[in-house]
Amino acid sequence: MMWLTLALGLFIFQIATILLLEFRNPAKAVAWLSVLFVLPIIGFIMYYFLAKKYTRRKQMRRKERRVIAEIRRALWHKARKAGPGDAVRRCDIYGEHRLLGLLNNIPGSPIMACNSVEIYSDGESTYEAILAAMEQARSFIHVEYYIVRDDEIGKKFQQLMMRKAAEGVPVRLLYDGVGSYKLSGRYVKELKRAGVEVYGFLPPLIAFFDKRLNYRNHRKIVVVDGTVGFLGGINIGDEYLGADPALGYWRDTHIRLGGDSVYYLQHTFATDWVFASGKTLLDPMYLPEHECMGEETVQLIASGPDAPWYAVQEVFFGAMTAARSRIYITTPYFIPDPSIAMALKTAAVSGVDVRIILPGVPDARIIHWASMSYVHELMQAGVRFYQYQKGFVHAKTLIIDRLLATVGTANMDMRSFFSNFEIMAVLYDRDTIARLERDFMTDMRNSKEILLSEFERRSKYERAKELAARLLAPLF
């Protein structure tokens, strides 16, 4: 009898601990309590190692704050200091004072004029552009990815990085420790022997014992010579070229940037690099002088659990509430937090044309079930959902009227909002927004609409899977 009392007391202690620590996030508390009820003790151990709020050691924080402040001072002297009005005067966002006020007040993310933007819609064109830019490098190459694979395209990147290092070009590679857990040690050793600096961001073992395994660097960044930069949804792996037979053709969106926006892409890489390696990148060569490279208006927004507020989520929410005619979203994973779900429902009920493209063939079933659990309630409000049929859609784009569009690494899910290190570009020029809208319409023609009448006829088994996945959704 005594052991039953002790077991009950221990269980109550675990429940109370979760409720106490997660009282500000009821959805997350319910998710962890569900895990705890299914896996007593084991669930609490998982919570202890995976759910700790992201913090940094005070010593590291001081060092990084000093380094980041120095980088920002250098940026301030190099970047053209066009006022907010000057940068957006010819864009439709100029008349949206409330939304523009939000965007202008995101710390460390100024709206910049004088940029060039080129959009790629698949892996083949993206890799061709990135490799060509790296081939032309003369000063440095900085590469940062969530996933790097030791496969055919991975070897192309490896060989090119090794060759450029042999030419005397400083080359640095930063990969996520969990996202690239399959990356072979031989691949990394060969790079290091050739003179490439390589570091993993929070390697699994270190992250586990430091209780930060849940926080991943999901960014995809390439900076060449400080004048050309790339970001978007494409990692380094053959599946992005359609080599995965289960997923087939891989539809994604990536962009090439030129101009002052590349300074801020380099700033993001430099802050991640000092965290992973302890080494600073303060040499003026990393922020070279350059001429105006275009007339496009761009804003880069980096977000992560170390920031004082969740910039990506704030921008998505603010943009959605400002929409008057259309909200077009493409995302491989759709697990919105309550504020985003409410913004979409309110927009649809108000007459805004809200359309969301999801994969028809999912790459992660439990996340797909969780996504489907949100579809029914949003369709009832008038949101239209489509499932991509041509292959696997991995693009991460948002289009709001003719006001703005976003391209980046963040999915429309709670992991991207609150746990991952992400980066995205907010694009304001009409031609760029129109190009992304054309891509969206093409994807919609290659998709099948989910009809409410048919969706409501799904089996009880499907509903049960969605319900179970929905309970755990805040953890994905």
Coordinates of C-alpha atoms in Angstrom, one line a residue:
M1 CA 0.0 0.0 0.0
M2 CA 2.9 2.3 0.8
W3 CA 4.4 2.0 -2.7
L4 CA 1.0 2.9 -4.2
T5 CA 0.9 6.1 -2.1
L6 CA 4.4 7.0 -3.1
A7 CA 3.7 6.3 -6.8
L8 CA 0.5 8.5 -6.6
G9 CA 2.4 11.3 -4.8
L10 CA 5.2 11.2 -7.5
F11 CA 2.6 11.3 -10.3
I12 CA 0.9 14.3 -8.7
F13 CA 4.2 16.0 -8.3
Q14 CA 5.0 15.5 -12.0
I15 CA 1.6 16.9 -13.0
A16 CA 2.0 19.9 -10.6
T17 CA 5.5 20.7 -12.0
I18 CA 4.2 20.8 -15.6
L19 CA 1.2 22.9 -14.7
L20 CA 3.4 25.3 -12.7
L21 CA 6.0 25.7 -15.4
E22 CA 3.7 25.9 -18.4
F23 CA 0.8 27.9 -16.9
R24 CA 1.4 30.6 -19.5
N25 CA 1.0 28.1 -22.4
P26 CA -2.1 25.9 -21.7
A27 CA -1.8 24.1 -25.1
K28 CA 1.7 23.0 -24.4
A29 CA 0.8 22.0 -20.8
V30 CA -2.1 19.8 -22.1
A31 CA 0.3 18.2 -24.7
W32 CA 2.9 17.3 -22.0
L33 CA 0.2 16.0 -19.6
S34 CA -1.0 13.8 -22.4
V35 CA 2.5 12.4 -22.8
L36 CA 2.8 12.0 -19.0
F37 CA -0.5 10.0 -18.8
V38 CA 0.6 7.6 -21.6
L39 CA 4.2 7.4 -20.4
P40 CA 4.4 8.0 -16.6
I41 CA 7.9 8.9 -15.4
I42 CA 9.3 8.5 -18.9
G43 CA 7.1 11.4 -20.0
F44 CA 8.4 13.6 -17.2
I45 CA 12.0 12.7 -18.1
M46 CA 11.3 13.7 -21.7
Y47 CA 9.8 17.0 -20.4
Y48 CA 12.9 17.7 -18.3
F49 CA 15.3 17.3 -21.2
L50 CA 13.1 18.7 -24.0
A51 CA 10.8 21.4 -22.6
K52 CA 13.3 23.6 -20.8
K53 CA 12.8 27.3 -21.7
Y54 CA 15.7 28.4 -23.9
T55 CA 18.3 30.3 -21.9
R56 CA 22.0 30.9 -22.4
R57 CA 24.7 30.9 -19.8
K58 CA 25.4 34.4 -18.5
Q59 CA 29.0 34.4 -19.6
M60 CA 28.0 33.4 -23.1
R61 CA 25.3 36.0 -23.2
R62 CA 27.7 38.8 -22.3
K63 CA 30.2 37.8 -24.9
E64 CA 27.6 37.4 -27.6
R65 CA 25.9 40.7 -26.7
R66 CA 29.2 42.5 -27.1
V67 CA 30.0 40.8 -30.4
I68 CA 26.5 41.3 -31.8
A69 CA 26.6 45.0 -30.8
E70 CA 30.0 45.4 -32.6
I71 CA 28.5 43.8 -35.8
R72 CA 25.5 46.0 -35.7
R73 CA 27.6 49.1 -35.3
A74 CA 29.5 48.0 -38.4
L75 CA 26.3 47.4 -40.3
W76 CA 25.0 50.8 -39.3
H77 CA 28.0 52.5 -40.9
K78 CA 27.8 50.3 -44.1
A79 CA 24.1 50.0 -44.9
R80 CA 22.4 52.9 -46.7
K81 CA 20.3 54.6 -44.1
A82 CA 17.2 55.2 -46.1
G83 CA 14.3 56.2 -43.9
P84 CA 11.3 54.0 -43.6
G85 CA 9.3 56.2 -45.9
D86 CA 12.1 56.3 -48.5
A87 CA 12.4 52.5 -48.6
V88 CA 8.7 51.8 -49.1
R89 CA 7.3 55.0 -50.7
R90 CA 6.7 53.3 -54.0
C91 CA 5.2 50.1 -52.4
D92 CA 1.6 49.5 -51.5
I93 CA 2.6 48.9 -47.9
Y94 CA 3.3 52.7 -47.6
G95 CA -0.4 53.4 -47.0
E96 CA -0.8 50.8 -44.3
H97 CA 0.4 52.8 -41.3
R98 CA -0.4 50.3 -38.6
L99 CA 1.2 47.3 -40.3
L100 CA 4.2 49.4 -41.4
G101 CA 4.6 50.6 -37.8
L102 CA 4.8 47.0 -36.6
L103 CA 7.4 46.1 -39.3
N104 CA 9.5 49.2 -38.6
N105 CA 9.7 48.4 -34.9
I106 CA 11.1 44.9 -35.2
P107 CA 14.5 45.1 -33.5
G108 CA 17.5 44.7 -35.8
S109 CA 15.4 44.3 -38.9
P110 CA 15.3 47.5 -40.9
I111 CA 13.4 47.8 -44.2
M112 CA 16.0 48.3 -46.9
A113 CA 15.9 49.7 -50.4
C114 CA 18.4 49.2 -53.2
N115 CA 18.3 45.4 -53.4
S116 CA 17.9 42.7 -56.1
V117 CA 15.7 39.6 -55.7
E118 CA 15.6 36.5 -57.8
I119 CA 13.2 33.7 -57.1
Y120 CA 13.7 30.0 -57.7
S121 CA 10.9 27.4 -57.5
D122 CA 12.8 24.1 -57.4
G123 CA 16.0 22.4 -56.2
E124 CA 17.7 22.2 -59.6
S125 CA 17.6 25.9 -60.3
T126 CA 18.5 26.8 -56.7
Y127 CA 21.5 24.6 -56.5
E128 CA 22.7 25.8 -59.9
A129 CA 22.5 29.4 -58.8
I130 CA 24.2 28.8 -55.4
L131 CA 27.0 26.7 -56.8
A132 CA 27.7 29.2 -59.5
A133 CA 27.9 32.0 -57.0
M134 CA 30.2 30.0 -54.8
E135 CA 32.4 29.2 -57.8
Q136 CA 32.9 33.0 -58.3
A137 CA 33.8 33.6 -54.7
R138 CA 37.0 35.6 -54.1
S139 CA 36.7 36.8 -50.5
F140 CA 34.7 34.2 -48.4
I141 CA 31.9 31.7 -48.5
H142 CA 29.6 31.2 -45.5
V143 CA 27.2 28.2 -45.6
E144 CA 24.5 27.4 -43.0
Y145 CA 22.0 24.6 -43.3
Y146 CA 19.6 22.7 -41.1
I147 CA 20.2 19.5 -43.2
V148 CA 23.4 18.6 -45.0
R149 CA 23.6 15.1 -46.5
D150 CA 26.5 13.1 -47.7
D151 CA 24.9 12.2 -51.1
E152 CA 25.4 13.3 -54.7
I153 CA 24.5 17.0 -54.3
G154 CA 26.1 17.0 -50.8
K155 CA 29.4 15.9 -52.4
K156 CA 29.1 18.6 -55.0
F157 CA 28.9 21.2 -52.3
Q158 CA 31.7 19.5 -50.4
Q159 CA 34.1 19.3 -53.4
L160 CA 33.4 22.9 -54.3
M161 CA 34.0 24.1 -50.7
M162 CA 37.3 22.1 -50.6
R163 CA 38.4 23.5 -53.9
K164 CA 37.7 27.1 -52.9
A165 CA 39.5 26.6 -49.6
A166 CA 42.5 25.3 -51.6
E167 CA 42.4 28.5 -53.6
G168 CA 42.8 30.5 -50.4
V169 CA 39.1 31.6 -50.0
P170 CA 38.0 31.3 -46.4
V171 CA 35.1 28.8 -46.3
R172 CA 32.9 28.2 -43.3
L173 CA 30.1 25.6 -42.9
L174 CA 27.6 25.5 -40.0
Y175 CA 25.0 22.7 -39.8
D176 CA 22.4 21.8 -37.3
G177 CA 23.4 18.9 -35.0
V178 CA 20.0 17.2 -35.1
G179 CA 18.9 18.1 -38.6
S180 CA 22.2 16.7 -40.0
Y181 CA 22.5 13.8 -37.6
K182 CA 23.0 11.4 -40.5
L183 CA 26.0 13.4 -41.9
S184 CA 29.0 11.2 -41.8
G185 CA 32.1 12.0 -39.8
R186 CA 34.2 11.3 -42.9
Y187 CA 32.4 14.1 -44.8
V188 CA 33.2 16.6 -42.1
K189 CA 36.8 15.4 -41.6
E190 CA 37.5 15.7 -45.4
L191 CA 36.3 19.3 -45.3
K192 CA 38.4 20.2 -42.3
R193 CA 41.5 18.6 -43.8
A194 CA 41.0 20.8 -46.9
G195 CA 40.9 23.9 -44.7
V196 CA 37.1 24.4 -44.4
E197 CA 36.0 25.5 -40.9
V198 CA 33.1 23.3 -39.9
Y199 CA 30.9 23.4 -36.7
G200 CA 27.7 21.8 -35.6
F201 CA 25.0 23.9 -34.0
L202 CA 24.0 22.3 -30.7
P203 CA 25.2 18.7 -31.4
P204 CA 22.6 16.1 -30.1
L205 CA 24.6 14.9 -27.1
I206 CA 25.6 18.3 -25.9
A207 CA 22.1 19.6 -26.5
F208 CA 20.5 16.7 -24.7
F209 CA 22.5 17.2 -21.4
D210 CA 22.2 21.0 -21.8
K211 CA 18.4 20.4 -22.1
R212 CA 18.2 22.3 -25.4
L213 CA 17.6 19.3 -27.8
N214 CA 14.3 20.8 -28.7
Y215 CA 15.8 24.0 -30.1
R216 CA 17.1 23.6 -33.6
N217 CA 18.7 25.9 -36.1
H218 CA 16.3 25.6 -39.1
R219 CA 18.0 28.4 -41.1
K220 CA 19.3 27.9 -44.7
I221 CA 21.8 30.7 -45.5
V222 CA 24.6 31.1 -48.1
V223 CA 26.6 34.3 -48.2
V224 CA 29.3 34.8 -50.9
D225 CA 31.7 37.7 -50.7
G226 CA 29.2 39.7 -48.7
T227 CA 27.4 40.8 -51.9
V228 CA 25.3 37.8 -52.8
G229 CA 23.1 35.8 -50.4
F230 CA 20.6 32.9 -50.5
L231 CA 17.8 31.8 -48.2
G232 CA 14.6 29.8 -48.4
G233 CA 13.3 26.3 -47.9
I234 CA 15.9 24.1 -49.6
N235 CA 18.5 22.2 -47.7
I236 CA 21.4 20.2 -49.1
G237 CA 20.1 16.8 -50.1
D238 CA 19.2 14.7 -53.1
E239 CA 15.5 14.6 -52.1
Y240 CA 15.3 18.3 -53.0
L241 CA 16.0 17.2 -56.5
G242 CA 13.2 14.7 -56.5
A243 CA 15.3 11.7 -55.6
D244 CA 13.0 10.4 -52.9
P245 CA 10.7 7.9 -54.6
A246 CA 8.1 8.3 -51.9
L247 CA 7.8 12.0 -52.3
G248 CA 8.7 12.5 -56.0
Y249 CA 9.0 16.0 -57.5
W250 CA 10.0 18.5 -54.8
R251 CA 8.4 21.9 -55.0
D252 CA 10.1 24.6 -53.0
T253 CA 10.9 28.3 -53.0
H254 CA 14.3 29.9 -52.5
I255 CA 15.6 33.4 -53.2
R256 CA 18.9 35.1 -54.2
L257 CA 19.5 38.5 -52.7
G258 CA 21.9 41.3 -53.6
G259 CA 22.4 44.6 -51.9
D260 CA 22.2 45.8 -48.3
S261 CA 20.0 42.9 -47.3
V262 CA 23.0 40.6 -47.7
Y263 CA 24.7 42.6 -44.8
Y264 CA 21.9 41.4 -42.5
L265 CA 22.1 37.8 -43.8
Q266 CA 25.8 37.9 -42.9
H267 CA 24.9 39.3 -39.5
T268 CA 22.6 36.3 -38.9
F269 CA 25.3 33.9 -39.9
A270 CA 27.9 35.7 -37.8
T271 CA 25.7 35.5 -34.6
D272 CA 25.1 31.8 -35.2
W273 CA 28.8 31.2 -35.9
V274 CA 30.0 32.8 -32.6
F275 CA 27.4 30.7 -30.7
A276 CA 28.5 27.5 -32.3
S277 CA 32.3 28.1 -32.6
G278 CA 33.1 30.8 -30.1
K279 CA 34.8 32.7 -33.0
T280 CA 33.9 36.2 -34.1
L281 CA 33.6 37.5 -37.6
L282 CA 34.3 41.2 -37.2
D283 CA 36.8 41.8 -40.1
P284 CA 35.6 44.6 -42.4
M285 CA 35.9 42.2 -45.3
Y286 CA 32.7 40.5 -44.3
L287 CA 30.8 43.8 -44.9
P288 CA 32.3 45.0 -48.1
E289 CA 31.3 48.3 -49.8
H290 CA 29.1 47.8 -52.8
E291 CA 27.1 49.7 -55.3
C292 CA 23.3 49.7 -55.3
M293 CA 22.3 46.3 -56.8
G294 CA 18.7 46.9 -57.6
E295 CA 15.6 48.9 -56.7
E296 CA 13.7 46.3 -54.6
T297 CA 12.6 46.8 -51.0
V298 CA 13.5 43.9 -48.6
Q299 CA 13.4 43.3 -44.9
L300 CA 15.1 40.3 -43.3
I301 CA 13.7 39.0 -40.1
A302 CA 15.5 36.5 -37.9
S303 CA 13.6 34.7 -35.1
G304 CA 14.5 32.3 -32.4
P305 CA 13.9 31.2 -28.8
D306 CA 16.8 33.5 -27.7
A307 CA 15.0 36.6 -28.9
P308 CA 12.8 38.8 -26.6
W309 CA 9.8 38.3 -28.8
Y310 CA 8.6 35.9 -31.6
A311 CA 9.2 38.1 -34.6
V312 CA 8.0 35.6 -37.3
Q313 CA 4.8 34.9 -35.6
E314 CA 4.2 38.6 -34.9
V315 CA 4.7 39.5 -38.6
F316 CA 2.4 36.7 -39.8
F317 CA -0.3 37.7 -37.4
G318 CA 0.0 41.5 -38.1
A319 CA 0.0 40.9 -41.9
M320 CA -3.0 38.6 -41.7
T321 CA -5.1 41.0 -39.7
A322 CA -4.2 43.8 -42.2
A323 CA -5.4 41.7 -45.2
R324 CA -8.3 43.2 -47.2
S325 CA -8.6 41.0 -50.3
R326 CA -6.3 37.9 -50.1
I327 CA -4.2 35.7 -47.9
Y328 CA -2.3 32.9 -49.8
I329 CA -0.2 30.5 -47.8
T330 CA 2.0 27.6 -48.9
T331 CA 3.4 25.5 -46.1
P332 CA 4.4 21.8 -45.7
Y333 CA 3.4 21.8 -42.0
F334 CA 0.3 23.7 -40.7
I335 CA 0.0 23.7 -37.0
P336 CA -1.1 27.3 -36.2
D337 CA -1.1 28.7 -32.7
P338 CA -4.5 30.1 -31.4
S339 CA -3.7 33.7 -32.5
I340 CA -2.8 32.7 -36.1
A341 CA -5.8 30.4 -36.3
M342 CA -8.1 33.2 -35.1
A343 CA -6.6 35.7 -37.5
L344 CA -7.2 33.3 -40.5
K345 CA -10.8 32.6 -39.4
T346 CA -11.6 36.2 -38.8
A347 CA -10.2 37.2 -42.2
A348 CA -12.2 34.5 -44.0
V349 CA -15.4 35.4 -42.2
S350 CA -14.8 39.0 -43.1
G351 CA -14.7 38.1 -46.8
V352 CA -10.9 37.9 -47.4
D353 CA -10.0 35.2 -49.9
V354 CA -7.9 32.8 -47.7
R355 CA -6.3 29.9 -49.4
I356 CA -3.7 27.4 -48.0
I357 CA -1.8 24.8 -50.0
L358 CA -0.6 21.8 -48.1
P359 CA 1.2 18.6 -49.2
G360 CA -0.9 15.9 -50.8
V361 CA 1.8 13.4 -49.9
P362 CA 3.1 14.1 -46.4
D363 CA 6.6 13.3 -45.3
A364 CA 5.6 13.0 -41.6
R365 CA 2.3 11.4 -40.9
I366 CA 1.7 12.5 -37.3
I367 CA 2.3 16.1 -38.3
H368 CA 0.0 15.6 -41.3
W369 CA -2.7 14.3 -38.9
A370 CA -2.2 17.3 -36.6
S371 CA -2.5 19.7 -39.6
M372 CA -5.7 18.0 -40.7
S373 CA -7.2 18.6 -37.3
Y374 CA -7.2 22.3 -37.9
V375 CA -8.6 22.1 -41.4
H376 CA -12.2 21.4 -40.4
E377 CA -12.8 24.4 -38.2
L378 CA -11.0 26.7 -40.6
M379 CA -13.0 25.5 -43.6
Q380 CA -16.2 26.1 -41.6
A381 CA -15.1 29.8 -41.4
G382 CA -14.5 29.9 -45.2
V383 CA -10.8 29.1 -45.5
R384 CA -10.1 27.0 -48.6
F385 CA -7.5 24.2 -48.4
Y386 CA -5.7 22.5 -51.3
Q387 CA -3.4 19.4 -51.3
Y388 CA -0.5 19.5 -53.8
Q389 CA -0.6 16.5 -56.2
K390 CA 2.4 16.9 -58.4
G391 CA 4.9 15.8 -55.7
F392 CA 5.8 17.2 -52.3
V393 CA 5.4 20.9 -51.6
H394 CA 7.9 22.3 -49.1
A395 CA 7.7 26.0 -50.0
K396 CA 7.1 28.4 -47.2
T397 CA 5.4 31.5 -48.6
L398 CA 2.8 34.0 -47.5
I399 CA 1.2 36.6 -49.8
I400 CA -1.0 39.4 -48.3
D401 CA -2.9 41.4 -50.9
R402 CA -0.4 43.4 -52.9
L403 CA 1.2 44.6 -49.6
L404 CA 3.9 42.1 -49.0
A405 CA 5.0 38.5 -49.5
T406 CA 7.4 36.4 -47.3
V407 CA 9.8 33.7 -48.3
G408 CA 12.0 31.9 -45.8
T409 CA 12.6 28.9 -43.6
A410 CA 9.7 29.2 -41.2
N411 CA 6.7 26.9 -41.6
M412 CA 3.2 27.9 -40.4
D413 CA 3.6 25.9 -37.2
M414 CA 4.3 26.4 -33.6
R415 CA 7.8 24.9 -33.8
S416 CA 8.9 27.6 -36.3
F417 CA 7.2 30.3 -34.2
F418 CA 8.5 29.4 -30.8
S419 CA 11.3 26.8 -30.8
N420 CA 13.4 27.0 -34.0
F421 CA 16.0 29.5 -35.2
E422 CA 14.5 30.8 -38.4
I423 CA 15.0 33.6 -41.0
M424 CA 12.7 35.0 -43.7
A425 CA 12.6 37.8 -46.2
V426 CA 9.7 40.2 -46.4
L427 CA 9.3 41.4 -49.9
Y428 CA 7.5 44.6 -50.8
D429 CA 7.8 45.2 -54.5
R430 CA 4.7 44.6 -56.7
D431 CA 6.6 42.6 -59.4
T432 CA 8.1 40.2 -56.9
I433 CA 4.7 39.7 -55.1
A434 CA 3.1 39.1 -58.5
R435 CA 5.7 36.5 -59.4
L436 CA 5.1 34.6 -56.1
E437 CA 1.3 34.9 -56.7
R438 CA 1.8 33.3 -60.2
D439 CA 3.7 30.5 -58.6
F440 CA 0.9 30.1 -56.0
M441 CA -1.7 29.9 -58.8
T442 CA 0.3 27.3 -60.7
D443 CA 0.6 25.2 -57.5
M444 CA -3.1 25.5 -56.9
R445 CA -3.8 24.2 -60.4
N446 CA -1.5 21.2 -59.5
S447 CA -3.5 20.7 -56.3
K448 CA -6.9 19.2 -55.3
E449 CA -9.2 21.3 -53.1
I450 CA -10.4 19.7 -49.9
L451 CA -14.2 20.0 -49.9
L452 CA -15.9 20.5 -46.6
S453 CA -18.7 18.0 -47.5
E454 CA -16.2 15.3 -48.4
F455 CA -13.9 16.0 -45.4
E456 CA -16.8 15.7 -43.0
R457 CA -17.4 12.1 -44.2
R458 CA -13.9 10.9 -43.1
S459 CA -13.9 7.9 -40.8
K460 CA -13.9 7.8 -37.0
Y461 CA -10.5 6.3 -37.2
E462 CA -9.1 9.3 -39.1
R463 CA -10.8 11.7 -36.7
A464 CA -9.3 9.8 -33.7
K465 CA -5.8 10.0 -35.3
E466 CA -6.3 13.8 -35.8
L467 CA -7.5 14.3 -32.3
A468 CA -4.5 12.4 -30.8
A469 CA -2.1 14.3 -33.0
R470 CA -3.8 17.6 -32.1
L471 CA -3.2 17.0 -28.4
L472 CA 0.5 16.7 -29.1
A473 CA 0.6 19.4 -31.8
P474 CA 2.3 22.1 -29.6
L475 CA 5.3 19.8 -29.3
F476 CA 5.9 19.4 -33.0

